mmCIF file of C-alpha atoms in Angstrom:
data_model
loop_
_atom_site.group_PDB
_atom_site.id
_atom_site.type_symbol
_atom_site.label_atom_id
_atom_site.label_comp_id
_atom_site.label_asym_id
_atom_site.label_seq_id
_atom_site.Cartn_x
_atom_site.Cartn_y
_atom_site.Cartn_z
ATOM 1 C CA UNK L 1 7.755 10.720 11.846
ATOM 2 C CA UNK L 2 8.282 9.023 8.512
ATOM 3 C CA UNK L 3 8.328 5.283 9.056
ATOM 4 C CA UNK L 4 9.391 4.258 5.562
ATOM 5 C CA UNK L 5 11.941 6.205 3.558
ATOM 6 C CA UNK L 6 12.725 5.695 -0.103
ATOM 7 C CA UNK L 7 15.407 8.187 -1.061
ATOM 8 C CA UNK L 8 15.428 7.570 -4.818
ATOM 9 C CA UNK L 9 12.519 9.284 -6.589
ATOM 10 C CA UNK L 10 13.706 7.880 -9.910
ATOM 11 C CA UNK L 11 16.166 5.273 -11.131
ATOM 12 C CA UNK L 12 17.381 4.184 -14.544
ATOM 13 C CA UNK L 13 18.816 0.789 -15.404
ATOM 14 C CA UNK L 14 19.959 -0.833 -18.619
ATOM 15 C CA UNK L 15 18.023 -3.872 -19.740
ATOM 16 C CA UNK L 16 19.514 -7.149 -18.418
ATOM 17 C CA UNK L 17 21.425 -5.394 -15.640
ATOM 18 C CA UNK L 18 20.662 -5.602 -11.923
ATOM 19 C CA UNK L 19 19.294 -2.680 -9.928
ATOM 20 C CA UNK L 20 18.880 -1.972 -6.215
ATOM 21 C CA UNK L 21 16.032 0.134 -4.866
ATOM 22 C CA UNK L 22 16.675 1.523 -1.397
ATOM 23 C CA UNK L 23 14.339 1.405 1.575
ATOM 24 C CA UNK L 24 14.933 2.263 5.218
ATOM 25 C CA UNK L 25 12.374 1.944 7.970
ATOM 26 C CA UNK L 26 11.827 3.055 11.515
ATOM 27 C CA UNK L 27 10.172 0.967 14.197
ATOM 28 C CA UNK L 28 10.619 0.036 17.823
ATOM 29 C CA UNK L 29 8.614 -3.173 17.432
ATOM 30 C CA UNK L 30 10.369 -6.533 17.492
ATOM 31 C CA UNK L 31 7.814 -8.126 15.199
ATOM 32 C CA UNK L 32 7.228 -6.530 11.838
ATOM 33 C CA UNK L 33 6.982 -7.334 8.166
ATOM 34 C CA UNK L 34 8.476 -5.568 5.185
ATOM 35 C CA UNK L 35 6.879 -5.648 1.758
ATOM 36 C CA UNK L 36 7.617 -4.449 -1.740
ATOM 37 C CA UNK L 37 4.938 -3.624 -4.273
ATOM 38 C CA UNK L 38 5.134 -2.810 -7.970
ATOM 39 C CA UNK L 39 2.731 -0.383 -9.615
ATOM 40 C CA UNK L 40 2.870 -0.339 -13.422
ATOM 41 C CA UNK L 41 1.306 2.469 -15.421
ATOM 42 C CA UNK L 42 -2.005 0.595 -15.363
ATOM 43 C CA UNK L 43 -2.235 1.494 -11.665
ATOM 44 C CA UNK L 44 -2.653 -1.926 -10.075
ATOM 45 C CA UNK L 45 -0.583 -2.672 -6.981
ATOM 46 C CA UNK L 46 1.274 -5.957 -7.338
ATOM 47 C CA UNK L 47 2.761 -7.620 -4.265
ATOM 48 C CA UNK L 48 6.335 -8.723 -4.998
ATOM 49 C CA UNK L 49 8.121 -9.945 -1.899
ATOM 50 C CA UNK L 50 7.939 -10.169 1.882
ATOM 51 C CA UNK L 51 10.554 -10.239 4.655
ATOM 52 C CA UNK L 52 9.728 -10.929 8.286
ATOM 53 C CA UNK L 53 11.717 -9.356 11.092
ATOM 54 C CA UNK L 54 12.655 -12.785 12.463
ATOM 55 C CA UNK L 55 13.651 -14.271 9.139
ATOM 56 C CA UNK L 56 17.301 -15.255 9.154
ATOM 57 C CA UNK L 57 17.681 -15.394 5.410
ATOM 58 C CA UNK L 58 16.975 -12.768 2.790
ATOM 59 C CA UNK L 59 13.733 -13.344 0.924
ATOM 60 C CA UNK L 60 13.845 -14.217 -2.759
ATOM 61 C CA UNK L 61 11.100 -14.507 -5.375
ATOM 62 C CA UNK L 62 12.336 -15.241 -8.856
ATOM 63 C CA UNK L 63 14.318 -12.216 -10.046
ATOM 64 C CA UNK L 64 13.455 -10.267 -6.892
ATOM 65 C CA UNK L 65 15.452 -10.468 -3.704
ATOM 66 C CA UNK L 66 15.343 -8.428 -0.560
ATOM 67 C CA UNK L 67 18.608 -7.338 1.017
ATOM 68 C CA UNK L 68 17.568 -7.207 4.675
ATOM 69 C CA UNK L 69 19.977 -5.528 7.081
ATOM 70 C CA UNK L 70 18.161 -5.469 10.384
ATOM 71 C CA UNK L 71 20.707 -3.511 12.395
ATOM 72 C CA UNK L 72 20.718 -0.770 9.782
ATOM 73 C CA UNK L 73 16.939 -0.981 9.370
ATOM 74 C CA UNK L 74 17.157 -1.301 5.647
ATOM 75 C CA UNK L 75 15.247 -3.551 3.257
ATOM 76 C CA UNK L 76 16.507 -2.916 -0.242
ATOM 77 C CA UNK L 77 14.903 -4.573 -3.255
ATOM 78 C CA UNK L 78 17.247 -6.097 -5.797
ATOM 79 C CA UNK L 79 15.956 -6.844 -9.276
ATOM 80 C CA UNK L 80 18.275 -9.015 -11.324
ATOM 81 C CA UNK L 81 18.378 -9.161 -15.131
ATOM 82 C CA UNK L 82 16.060 -6.176 -15.602
ATOM 83 C CA UNK L 83 13.387 -6.380 -18.270
ATOM 84 C CA UNK L 84 11.481 -3.614 -20.036
ATOM 85 C CA UNK L 85 8.360 -4.747 -18.209
ATOM 86 C CA UNK L 86 10.013 -3.887 -14.897
ATOM 87 C CA UNK L 87 9.520 -0.187 -15.632
ATOM 88 C CA UNK L 88 7.089 0.916 -12.916
ATOM 89 C CA UNK L 89 6.734 2.576 -9.530
ATOM 90 C CA UNK L 90 8.029 0.512 -6.646
ATOM 91 C CA UNK L 91 6.831 0.954 -3.085
ATOM 92 C CA UNK L 92 8.367 -0.310 0.131
ATOM 93 C CA UNK L 93 5.957 -0.883 3.017
ATOM 94 C CA UNK L 94 5.920 -2.093 6.618
ATOM 95 C CA UNK L 95 3.414 -3.651 8.981
ATOM 96 C CA UNK L 96 4.281 -3.469 12.672
ATOM 97 C CA UNK L 97 3.221 -6.341 14.886
ATOM 98 C CA UNK L 98 3.827 -5.754 18.568
ATOM 99 C CA UNK L 99 1.487 -3.083 19.832
ATOM 100 C CA UNK L 100 -0.173 -1.779 16.733
ATOM 101 C CA UNK L 101 -3.178 -2.591 14.643
ATOM 102 C CA UNK L 102 -1.036 -4.073 11.886
ATOM 103 C CA UNK L 103 -1.891 -1.323 9.467
ATOM 104 C CA UNK L 104 0.541 -0.908 6.586
ATOM 105 C CA UNK L 105 2.634 2.198 5.944
ATOM 106 C CA UNK L 106 4.251 2.991 2.607
ATOM 107 C CA UNK L 107 7.216 4.955 1.377
ATOM 108 C CA UNK L 108 6.986 7.641 -1.295
ATOM 109 C CA UNK L 109 8.053 5.221 -4.008
ATOM 110 C CA UNK L 110 10.788 4.933 -6.633
ATOM 111 C CA UNK L 111 10.071 5.174 -10.342
ATOM 112 C CA UNK L 112 12.222 2.651 -12.180
ATOM 113 C CA UNK L 113 12.844 3.030 -15.899
ATOM 114 C CA UNK L 114 14.488 0.197 -17.799
ATOM 115 C CA UNK L 115 16.313 1.344 -20.911
ATOM 116 C CA UNK L 116 16.652 -0.952 -23.948
ATOM 117 C CA UNK F 1 -7.397 -15.272 -6.467
ATOM 118 C CA UNK F 2 -8.316 -12.484 -4.100
ATOM 119 C CA UNK F 3 -10.503 -9.933 -5.743
ATOM 120 C CA UNK F 4 -10.888 -6.409 -4.450
ATOM 121 C CA UNK F 5 -13.289 -4.403 -6.552
ATOM 122 C CA UNK F 6 -13.694 -0.657 -6.484
ATOM 123 C CA UNK F 7 -16.946 0.544 -7.946
ATOM 124 C CA UNK F 8 -15.572 3.308 -10.157
ATOM 125 C CA UNK F 9 -12.327 3.716 -12.040
ATOM 126 C CA UNK F 10 -12.825 7.407 -12.703
ATOM 127 C CA UNK F 11 -15.072 9.857 -10.916
ATOM 128 C CA UNK F 12 -15.635 13.584 -11.381
ATOM 129 C CA UNK F 13 -17.490 15.490 -8.670
ATOM 130 C CA UNK F 14 -18.166 19.087 -7.806
ATOM 131 C CA UNK F 15 -16.934 20.918 -4.731
ATOM 132 C CA UNK F 16 -19.305 20.421 -1.826
ATOM 133 C CA UNK F 17 -20.840 17.206 -3.102
ATOM 134 C CA UNK F 18 -21.063 14.138 -0.886
ATOM 135 C CA UNK F 19 -19.036 11.366 -2.489
ATOM 136 C CA UNK F 20 -19.162 7.636 -1.850
ATOM 137 C CA UNK F 21 -16.325 5.338 -2.901
ATOM 138 C CA UNK F 22 -17.252 1.686 -2.639
ATOM 139 C CA UNK F 23 -14.989 -1.301 -2.191
ATOM 140 C CA UNK F 24 -15.903 -4.979 -2.080
ATOM 141 C CA UNK F 25 -13.650 -7.985 -1.431
ATOM 142 C CA UNK F 26 -14.480 -11.626 -1.943
ATOM 143 C CA UNK F 27 -11.937 -13.378 0.302
ATOM 144 C CA UNK F 28 -13.642 -13.038 3.651
ATOM 145 C CA UNK F 29 -10.862 -10.791 4.885
ATOM 146 C CA UNK F 30 -11.339 -9.096 8.222
ATOM 147 C CA UNK F 31 -9.058 -6.149 7.511
ATOM 148 C CA UNK F 32 -9.876 -3.460 4.973
ATOM 149 C CA UNK F 33 -8.058 -0.221 4.208
ATOM 150 C CA UNK F 34 -8.446 3.036 2.326
ATOM 151 C CA UNK F 35 -5.390 4.896 1.025
ATOM 152 C CA UNK F 36 -4.932 7.918 -1.130
ATOM 153 C CA UNK F 37 -1.999 8.120 -3.501
ATOM 154 C CA UNK F 38 -0.402 11.385 -4.559
ATOM 155 C CA UNK F 39 2.809 11.905 -6.560
ATOM 156 C CA UNK F 40 5.851 12.188 -4.323
ATOM 157 C CA UNK F 41 3.879 11.208 -1.224
ATOM 158 C CA UNK F 42 3.291 7.535 -1.849
ATOM 159 C CA UNK F 43 0.253 5.906 -0.283
ATOM 160 C CA UNK F 44 -1.161 7.517 2.814
ATOM 161 C CA UNK F 45 -3.570 5.671 5.071
ATOM 162 C CA UNK F 46 -6.949 7.349 5.532
ATOM 163 C CA UNK F 47 -8.916 4.776 7.524
ATOM 164 C CA UNK F 48 -8.890 1.080 8.141
ATOM 165 C CA UNK F 49 -11.240 -1.473 9.641
ATOM 166 C CA UNK F 50 -10.442 -4.777 11.298
ATOM 167 C CA UNK F 51 -14.030 -5.939 11.759
ATOM 168 C CA UNK F 52 -17.595 -5.115 10.843
ATOM 169 C CA UNK F 53 -18.643 -1.775 12.299
ATOM 170 C CA UNK F 54 -15.102 -1.162 13.535
ATOM 171 C CA UNK F 55 -12.938 1.623 12.184
ATOM 172 C CA UNK F 56 -9.629 3.212 13.009
ATOM 173 C CA UNK F 57 -8.207 6.509 11.829
ATOM 174 C CA UNK F 58 -5.098 6.424 9.742
ATOM 175 C CA UNK F 59 -2.695 9.279 9.113
ATOM 176 C CA UNK F 60 -4.994 11.612 7.164
ATOM 177 C CA UNK F 61 -8.636 11.045 8.228
ATOM 178 C CA UNK F 62 -9.704 14.696 8.107
ATOM 179 C CA UNK F 63 -12.498 15.289 5.621
ATOM 180 C CA UNK F 64 -13.289 11.581 5.312
ATOM 181 C CA UNK F 65 -15.459 9.030 7.043
ATOM 182 C CA UNK F 66 -15.996 5.319 6.468
ATOM 183 C CA UNK F 67 -18.688 2.719 6.808
ATOM 184 C CA UNK F 68 -18.385 -1.036 7.260
ATOM 185 C CA UNK F 69 -21.805 -2.571 7.685
ATOM 186 C CA UNK F 70 -20.871 -5.879 6.073
ATOM 187 C CA UNK F 71 -17.615 -7.773 6.174
ATOM 188 C CA UNK F 72 -17.044 -7.665 2.436
ATOM 189 C CA UNK F 73 -17.794 -3.971 1.899
ATOM 190 C CA UNK F 74 -15.874 -0.895 3.032
ATOM 191 C CA UNK F 75 -17.038 2.528 1.916
ATOM 192 C CA UNK F 76 -15.132 5.785 1.967
ATOM 193 C CA UNK F 77 -17.228 8.922 2.277
ATOM 194 C CA UNK F 78 -16.234 12.461 1.469
ATOM 195 C CA UNK F 79 -18.815 14.460 3.347
ATOM 196 C CA UNK F 80 -18.220 17.650 1.358
ATOM 197 C CA UNK F 81 -15.720 17.162 -1.426
ATOM 198 C CA UNK F 82 -12.983 19.735 -1.861
ATOM 199 C CA UNK F 83 -10.445 20.245 -4.634
ATOM 200 C CA UNK F 84 -7.593 19.103 -2.394
ATOM 201 C CA UNK F 85 -9.247 15.693 -2.269
ATOM 202 C CA UNK F 86 -8.548 15.184 -5.952
ATOM 203 C CA UNK F 87 -6.429 12.047 -5.874
ATOM 204 C CA UNK F 88 -6.160 8.342 -6.585
ATOM 205 C CA UNK F 89 -7.949 6.285 -3.930
ATOM 206 C CA UNK F 90 -6.929 2.705 -3.305
ATOM 207 C CA UNK F 91 -8.837 0.131 -1.303
ATOM 208 C CA UNK F 92 -7.143 -2.978 0.100
ATOM 209 C CA UNK F 93 -7.896 -5.999 2.237
ATOM 210 C CA UNK F 94 -5.916 -8.575 4.181
ATOM 211 C CA UNK F 95 -6.264 -11.505 6.538
ATOM 212 C CA UNK F 96 -6.794 -10.869 10.260
ATOM 213 C CA UNK F 97 -4.384 -8.779 12.244
ATOM 214 C CA UNK F 98 -1.067 -10.156 11.203
ATOM 215 C CA UNK F 99 2.093 -8.314 10.382
ATOM 216 C CA UNK F 100 3.120 -10.905 7.816
ATOM 217 C CA UNK F 101 0.096 -10.683 5.540
ATOM 218 C CA UNK F 102 0.304 -8.667 2.339
ATOM 219 C CA UNK F 103 -2.461 -6.309 1.350
ATOM 220 C CA UNK F 104 -4.509 -7.067 -1.743
ATOM 221 C CA UNK F 105 -5.471 -3.946 -3.646
ATOM 222 C CA UNK F 106 -8.271 -2.872 -5.920
ATOM 223 C CA UNK F 107 -7.494 -1.084 -9.165
ATOM 224 C CA UNK F 108 -8.096 2.343 -7.682
ATOM 225 C CA UNK F 109 -10.528 5.191 -8.214
ATOM 226 C CA UNK F 110 -9.187 8.385 -9.699
ATOM 227 C CA UNK F 111 -11.317 11.146 -8.223
ATOM 228 C CA UNK F 112 -11.355 14.664 -9.617
ATOM 229 C CA UNK F 113 -13.110 17.384 -7.654
ATOM 230 C CA UNK F 114 -13.819 20.531 -9.646
#
């Protein structure tokens, strides 16, 4: 079964506007971590932000924030004030912590294009 | 800064060849991973290792094997390359078993099997 689902293959956003990239996950573990990565056209995978399953507050890192809704099992990435350099593939990922080997599973990704 | 280095950026091999993809990390990480990335499928886990000489199958291990003789090096082996193994291969490492540690990735190897 798919553990991470990203339903938006592609998204467009106007420069300086905010955009939300969707991610839902499936786990029966109580302990788990959720991650977002950015992959520009150069191919490198850049770690953006992390949210732990026990964290009470949504994670934020600069212009990135994670809208964590535990009951709905969603972990959406919000990028504020989009810049042209934000154009890239974005991957949501999860590491489960209770009974697993802590390997990381990824979604299919969302290609974000920022329009000038 | 964590550095994960993959030996080749681009590789072209023929069907049936034995292919070695090498990955080295310099942060003394216990965990190392191999993924393949295909459009529309995201990253799929092939194998991972949480210690020297230890290995665990991921979601798509068929047609692949791995070797971890030293802590810093994790090799992916295609015993007999096939065209459906044409893909981008990404190596990653992380601290010991911990669900809150991010993975650090290499720059990837784009393998073409003809």
